Amino acid sequence: MQILTLLSFLMMFVASLIVSSRLLLLARATRGLPEFALGLSLFALTGIGYPSMIAGERMSSVPMIVVGMVALNAGMLLLALFVQRVFRPTDLWAKGLLGCLALSALVQVIVSTRSTMALIGSEELGVPLQAHLEFRMLTVLIGIVYLWAAIESLSYRRALLRRIALGLGDPIVANRLALWGIMALVSGSAALFNTIATWQNPDAMQSTSALLVNTLGGSADAVLLLLAFVPPKAYLEWVGAPAQTEEA
Amino acid sequence: MADSALFNAVCDALVGATSFDRLEARGTIRLALKASGLDTATVTNTQMRVVIDRVLPDELTARGIVDVQAVSRRLDAVVTSTASEAIASDSPEAIFQRLGGEPRI
């Protein structure tokens, strides 16, 4: 099971790198903030954050853990920025939430860096990261931001489906919103599941149920991410087919 | 977000074409837009025209308006005479369309 979990993690890692580099190239051409924020967020979270944290924990490397913490906080904040700018650009509450998350990320980085640096030479360095309050708080925040992304995407898709029924929307865009929304829902739920599972027992991540959740979640996320942002032509033709048939 | 000029113009026209007061007219158009997955701030002329032709007639009939076709024609004329606004490039729909596009280097 551990090999399957590792494989699903690698799938997610590769998918995130492909999608983030594509979005960052797109941002270079369009100068659009949403594509820049989402591309960098995926890169920070899955390209740097989680791998650094896992490697840092295994190798008891404080610098890697610190780099991971900073990347995860930055990724969480960029993801929240993407959601706010795309779905709630003028809502005061969303701007306030983004401000709170920025403050929280800053505090997280300062506190976690100081507490991790204090572990140098200590036996506590071998303790799983999930046992540390700062890491738990961070995964809760990541989970909440992903769930916010899921709620906004899936709600907007519902409105878009009503437009499509009147011939006023693009089914491919509706499908992309669904894929991204489900991917965010899976990621957010997995982050919260892991936090709850390890709250009492920091070693719970090695249990069969936790490995199963993370294996299935990681694999599903990788496929959803690729279909949403690097869709094969055949997939786009299949998704767009009903609209084309109606037009004909 | 503030209501668009187009929404306000159509609501005013509905007040003039029916026995509705301002509140009823705005509520009726707002419900028709909501049923179509649109909102009062970002609706475009093309979208409004489709709503007037395909969604609003049922709303008007349900509220006791008899000559629905005549009312729709008046509202269509108002849409035509109101300055056209393009779909905002920063709408979620436009952004998600862009996110799946080919990056040009």
Coordinates of C-alpha atoms in Angstrom, one line a residue:
Chain A
M1 CA 0.0 0.0 0.0
Q2 CA 2.9 2.4 0.8
I3 CA 4.2 1.9 -2.8
L4 CA 0.8 2.8 -4.2
T5 CA 0.7 5.9 -2.0
L6 CA 4.1 6.9 -3.2
L7 CA 3.1 6.3 -6.9
S8 CA -0.1 8.4 -6.4
F9 CA 2.1 11.1 -4.8
L10 CA 4.4 11.0 -7.8
M11 CA 1.5 11.2 -10.2
M12 CA 0.2 14.3 -8.3
F13 CA 3.7 15.8 -8.3
V14 CA 4.2 15.4 -12.1
A15 CA 0.7 16.6 -12.9
S16 CA 1.1 19.7 -10.7
L17 CA 4.5 20.5 -12.4
I18 CA 2.9 20.1 -15.9
V19 CA -0.1 22.2 -15.0
S20 CA 1.8 24.9 -13.1
S21 CA 4.4 25.4 -15.8
R22 CA 1.6 25.6 -18.4
L23 CA -0.3 28.2 -16.3
L24 CA 2.9 30.2 -15.6
L25 CA 3.7 30.3 -19.3
L26 CA 0.1 31.4 -20.0
A27 CA 0.5 34.1 -17.3
R28 CA 3.6 35.4 -19.0
A29 CA 1.7 35.9 -22.2
T30 CA -1.6 37.3 -20.8
R31 CA -0.2 39.1 -17.7
G32 CA -3.2 37.7 -15.9
L33 CA -3.1 37.5 -12.2
P34 CA -5.4 34.4 -11.8
E35 CA -3.3 32.2 -14.0
F36 CA -0.1 33.4 -12.3
A37 CA -1.6 32.9 -8.8
L38 CA -3.0 29.4 -9.5
G39 CA 0.2 28.3 -11.4
L40 CA 2.5 29.4 -8.6
S41 CA 0.2 28.0 -6.0
L42 CA 0.2 24.5 -7.5
F43 CA 4.0 24.7 -7.8
A44 CA 4.5 25.9 -4.2
L45 CA 2.1 23.4 -2.7
T46 CA 2.8 20.2 -4.6
G47 CA 6.1 21.0 -6.4
I48 CA 8.0 22.3 -3.4
G49 CA 5.9 22.3 -0.2
Y50 CA 4.8 18.7 0.3
P51 CA 8.0 17.1 -1.1
S52 CA 10.2 19.3 1.0
M53 CA 8.2 18.5 4.1
I54 CA 8.2 14.7 3.5
A55 CA 11.9 14.6 2.6
G56 CA 12.8 17.0 5.5
E57 CA 10.9 14.7 7.9
R58 CA 12.5 11.5 6.6
M59 CA 16.0 13.0 6.5
S60 CA 15.5 15.0 9.8
S61 CA 16.6 18.1 7.8
V62 CA 15.5 21.4 9.4
P63 CA 16.2 23.6 6.4
M64 CA 14.1 21.4 4.2
I65 CA 11.2 21.5 6.7
V66 CA 11.5 25.3 6.9
V67 CA 11.5 25.6 3.1
G68 CA 8.4 23.2 3.0
M69 CA 6.6 25.3 5.6
V70 CA 7.2 28.6 3.7
A71 CA 6.2 27.0 0.4
L72 CA 3.0 25.5 1.8
N73 CA 2.0 28.9 3.4
A74 CA 2.8 30.7 0.1
G75 CA 0.8 28.1 -1.9
M76 CA -2.2 28.3 0.5
L77 CA -2.2 32.1 0.2
L78 CA -1.8 32.2 -3.6
L79 CA -4.7 29.7 -3.9
A80 CA -6.9 32.0 -1.7
L81 CA -5.8 34.9 -3.8
F82 CA -6.9 33.0 -7.0
V83 CA -10.3 32.2 -5.5
Q84 CA -10.9 35.8 -4.3
R85 CA -9.8 37.4 -7.5
V86 CA -11.8 35.1 -9.8
F87 CA -15.0 34.6 -7.8
R88 CA -15.3 37.4 -5.3
P89 CA -13.3 40.4 -6.7
T90 CA -15.5 43.0 -5.1
D91 CA -16.8 41.3 -1.9
L92 CA -15.5 42.9 1.2
W93 CA -15.7 39.7 3.3
A94 CA -13.5 37.8 0.8
K95 CA -10.9 40.6 0.9
G96 CA -11.0 40.4 4.7
L97 CA -10.6 36.6 4.6
L98 CA -7.7 37.0 2.3
G99 CA -6.1 39.5 4.6
C100 CA -6.6 37.2 7.6
L101 CA -5.0 34.3 5.7
A102 CA -2.1 36.5 4.8
L103 CA -1.6 37.5 8.4
S104 CA -2.0 33.9 9.5
A105 CA 0.6 32.7 6.9
L106 CA 3.1 35.3 8.1
V107 CA 2.6 34.3 11.7
Q108 CA 2.8 30.6 10.7
V109 CA 6.1 31.1 8.9
I110 CA 7.7 33.1 11.8
V111 CA 6.5 30.7 14.5
S112 CA 7.2 27.5 12.6
T113 CA 10.6 28.6 11.5
R114 CA 11.6 29.5 15.1
S115 CA 10.2 26.3 16.6
T116 CA 11.7 24.1 13.8
M117 CA 15.1 25.8 14.2
A118 CA 14.9 25.1 17.9
L119 CA 14.7 21.4 17.1
I120 CA 18.2 21.3 15.7
G121 CA 20.1 18.7 17.7
S122 CA 17.0 17.8 19.6
E123 CA 15.4 14.3 19.8
E124 CA 12.1 15.8 19.0
L125 CA 13.2 16.2 15.3
G126 CA 12.3 12.6 14.8
V127 CA 8.7 13.2 15.9
P128 CA 6.2 13.1 13.0
L129 CA 5.4 16.6 11.7
Q130 CA 1.7 16.0 12.3
A131 CA 2.5 16.1 16.0
H132 CA 3.3 19.8 15.8
L133 CA 0.5 22.3 16.3
E134 CA 1.9 24.7 13.6
F135 CA 1.7 22.0 10.9
R136 CA -1.8 20.9 12.0
M137 CA -3.0 24.5 11.8
L138 CA -1.4 24.9 8.4
T139 CA -3.1 21.8 7.0
V140 CA -6.4 22.9 8.4
L141 CA -6.0 26.3 6.6
I142 CA -5.0 24.6 3.4
G143 CA -8.1 22.3 3.7
I144 CA -10.4 25.3 4.3
V145 CA -9.0 27.3 1.3
Y146 CA -9.4 24.2 -1.0
L147 CA -13.0 23.8 0.2
W148 CA -13.7 27.5 -0.4
A149 CA -12.3 27.0 -4.0
A150 CA -14.6 23.9 -4.4
I151 CA -17.7 25.7 -3.2
E152 CA -17.1 28.8 -5.4
S153 CA -16.3 26.7 -8.5
L154 CA -19.2 24.3 -8.2
S155 CA -21.7 27.1 -7.4
Y156 CA -20.5 29.0 -10.4
R157 CA -20.8 25.9 -12.6
R158 CA -24.4 25.4 -11.5
A159 CA -25.2 29.0 -12.7
L160 CA -23.3 28.4 -15.9
L161 CA -25.3 25.2 -16.6
R162 CA -28.5 27.3 -16.5
R163 CA -26.9 29.6 -19.1
I164 CA -25.9 26.7 -21.3
A165 CA -29.5 25.5 -21.3
L166 CA -30.3 28.9 -23.0
G167 CA -27.4 28.6 -25.4
L168 CA -25.4 31.3 -23.4
G169 CA -22.5 29.3 -22.1
D170 CA -19.6 27.0 -23.0
P171 CA -19.9 23.4 -21.8
I172 CA -16.2 23.0 -21.9
V173 CA -15.8 25.8 -19.3
A174 CA -18.6 24.3 -17.2
N175 CA -16.7 21.0 -17.3
R176 CA -13.4 22.7 -16.4
L177 CA -15.1 24.3 -13.4
A178 CA -16.5 20.9 -12.3
L179 CA -13.1 19.2 -12.6
W180 CA -11.3 21.9 -10.7
G181 CA -14.1 22.1 -8.1
I182 CA -14.0 18.3 -7.5
M183 CA -10.2 18.3 -7.4
A184 CA -10.4 21.1 -4.7
L185 CA -13.1 19.2 -2.8
V186 CA -10.9 16.1 -2.8
S187 CA -7.8 18.0 -1.7
G188 CA -9.6 19.9 1.0
S189 CA -11.3 16.9 2.4
A190 CA -8.0 14.9 2.4
A191 CA -6.2 17.7 4.2
L192 CA -8.9 17.9 6.9
F193 CA -9.1 14.1 7.1
N194 CA -5.3 13.8 7.7
T195 CA -5.4 16.5 10.3
I196 CA -8.3 14.9 12.2
A197 CA -6.7 11.4 11.9
T198 CA -3.4 12.5 13.3
W199 CA -4.8 14.8 16.0
Q200 CA -4.8 11.9 18.6
N201 CA -2.2 9.7 16.9
P202 CA 0.6 11.3 14.9
D203 CA 1.5 7.9 13.4
A204 CA -2.0 7.5 12.0
M205 CA -0.8 8.5 8.5
Q206 CA 0.7 5.0 8.3
S207 CA -2.6 3.3 8.9
T208 CA -4.3 1.5 6.0
S209 CA -7.3 3.8 6.0
A210 CA -5.1 7.0 5.8
L211 CA -2.9 5.5 3.1
L212 CA -6.0 4.4 1.1
V213 CA -7.5 7.9 1.4
N214 CA -4.3 9.6 0.3
T215 CA -3.6 7.1 -2.5
L216 CA -7.1 7.5 -4.0
G217 CA -7.2 11.2 -3.4
G218 CA -3.8 11.9 -4.9
S219 CA -4.5 9.8 -8.0
A220 CA -7.9 11.4 -8.5
D221 CA -6.5 14.8 -8.1
A222 CA -3.7 14.2 -10.7
V223 CA -6.2 13.0 -13.3
L224 CA -8.7 15.8 -12.6
L225 CA -6.0 18.5 -12.7
L226 CA -4.7 17.3 -16.1
L227 CA -8.2 17.0 -17.6
A228 CA -9.1 20.5 -16.4
F229 CA -6.0 22.4 -17.5
V230 CA -4.2 20.2 -20.1
P231 CA -7.1 18.4 -21.6
P232 CA -6.5 16.1 -24.6
K233 CA -8.2 17.1 -27.8
A234 CA -10.4 14.0 -27.8
Y235 CA -11.7 14.9 -24.3
L236 CA -12.6 18.4 -25.3
E237 CA -14.4 17.1 -28.4
W238 CA -16.3 14.7 -26.2
V239 CA -17.3 17.4 -23.6
G240 CA -18.3 19.9 -26.3
A241 CA -20.1 17.3 -28.5
P242 CA -23.7 17.9 -27.1
A243 CA -23.5 21.7 -27.8
Q244 CA -22.1 21.1 -31.3
T245 CA -24.9 18.6 -32.0
E246 CA -27.5 21.1 -30.9
E247 CA -26.0 23.9 -33.0
A248 CA -26.0 21.6 -36.1
Chain B
M1 CA -21.6 44.9 -7.1
A2 CA -23.9 47.6 -8.5
D3 CA -26.6 46.8 -11.0
S4 CA -25.7 47.4 -14.6
A5 CA -27.2 50.3 -16.7
L6 CA -28.8 47.7 -19.0
F7 CA -30.6 46.1 -16.0
N8 CA -31.9 49.5 -14.8
A9 CA -33.0 50.4 -18.3
V10 CA -35.0 47.2 -18.8
C11 CA -36.6 47.5 -15.3
D12 CA -37.7 51.1 -16.1
A13 CA -39.1 49.9 -19.4
L14 CA -41.0 47.2 -17.7
V15 CA -42.6 49.7 -15.3
G16 CA -43.7 51.8 -18.3
A17 CA -45.1 48.8 -20.2
T18 CA -47.0 47.1 -17.4
S19 CA -48.9 47.9 -14.2
F20 CA -45.8 46.9 -12.1
D21 CA -44.3 49.3 -9.7
R22 CA -40.5 49.8 -9.6
L23 CA -40.0 47.1 -7.0
E24 CA -42.1 44.5 -8.8
A25 CA -40.4 45.2 -12.1
R26 CA -36.9 44.9 -10.6
G27 CA -37.8 41.7 -8.7
T28 CA -39.3 40.1 -11.8
I29 CA -36.3 40.8 -14.0
R30 CA -34.0 39.8 -11.2
L31 CA -35.7 36.4 -10.8
A32 CA -35.6 35.9 -14.6
L33 CA -31.9 36.5 -14.6
K34 CA -31.3 34.3 -11.6
A35 CA -33.2 31.5 -13.3
S36 CA -30.9 31.9 -16.3
G37 CA -27.7 31.8 -14.2
L38 CA -27.0 35.5 -14.8
D39 CA -26.7 38.5 -12.5
T40 CA -27.8 42.1 -12.6
A41 CA -24.3 43.5 -12.6
T42 CA -22.7 41.7 -15.5
V43 CA -25.5 40.7 -17.8
T44 CA -24.8 41.7 -21.4
N45 CA -27.2 42.8 -24.2
T46 CA -27.2 39.4 -25.9
Q47 CA -27.8 37.6 -22.7
M48 CA -30.6 40.0 -21.7
R49 CA -32.3 39.6 -25.1
V50 CA -32.3 35.8 -24.6
V51 CA -33.8 36.1 -21.1
I52 CA -36.5 38.5 -22.4
D53 CA -37.4 36.2 -25.2
R54 CA -37.2 32.8 -23.5
V55 CA -37.5 33.2 -19.7
L56 CA -39.3 36.4 -18.9
P57 CA -42.6 35.5 -20.8
D58 CA -43.4 32.8 -18.2
E59 CA -42.6 35.2 -15.3
L60 CA -44.9 37.9 -16.8
T61 CA -47.7 35.4 -17.4
A62 CA -47.4 34.1 -13.8
R63 CA -47.8 37.8 -12.7
G64 CA -51.0 38.3 -14.7
I65 CA -49.6 40.2 -17.7
V66 CA -51.9 39.5 -20.7
D67 CA -50.0 41.0 -23.7
V68 CA -46.7 39.4 -23.0
Q69 CA -45.4 39.6 -26.6
A70 CA -46.0 43.4 -26.8
V71 CA -44.1 43.9 -23.5
S72 CA -41.2 41.7 -24.7
R73 CA -41.0 43.7 -27.9
R74 CA -40.7 47.0 -25.9
L75 CA -38.1 45.5 -23.7
D76 CA -36.1 44.2 -26.7
A77 CA -36.2 47.7 -28.2
V78 CA -34.7 49.1 -25.0
V79 CA -31.9 46.4 -25.0
T80 CA -31.1 47.4 -28.6
S81 CA -30.9 51.1 -27.8
T82 CA -28.8 50.6 -24.7
A83 CA -25.0 50.7 -25.3
S84 CA -23.6 47.2 -25.6
E85 CA -21.2 45.9 -23.1
A86 CA -18.8 43.1 -23.8
I87 CA -18.4 40.1 -21.5
A88 CA -15.9 41.1 -18.9
S89 CA -12.5 39.5 -19.5
D90 CA -12.2 39.0 -15.7
S91 CA -15.4 37.1 -15.3
P92 CA -15.0 33.6 -13.9
E93 CA -16.2 32.2 -17.2
A94 CA -13.7 34.1 -19.2
I95 CA -10.9 33.3 -16.8
F96 CA -11.6 29.5 -16.9
Q97 CA -11.9 29.6 -20.6
R98 CA -8.4 31.2 -20.7
L99 CA -6.9 28.7 -18.2
G100 CA -7.6 25.9 -20.6
G101 CA -6.1 27.7 -23.6
E102 CA -2.7 27.3 -25.3
P103 CA 0.0 29.4 -23.7
R104 CA 1.7 31.6 -26.3
I105 CA 5.4 32.3 -25.7

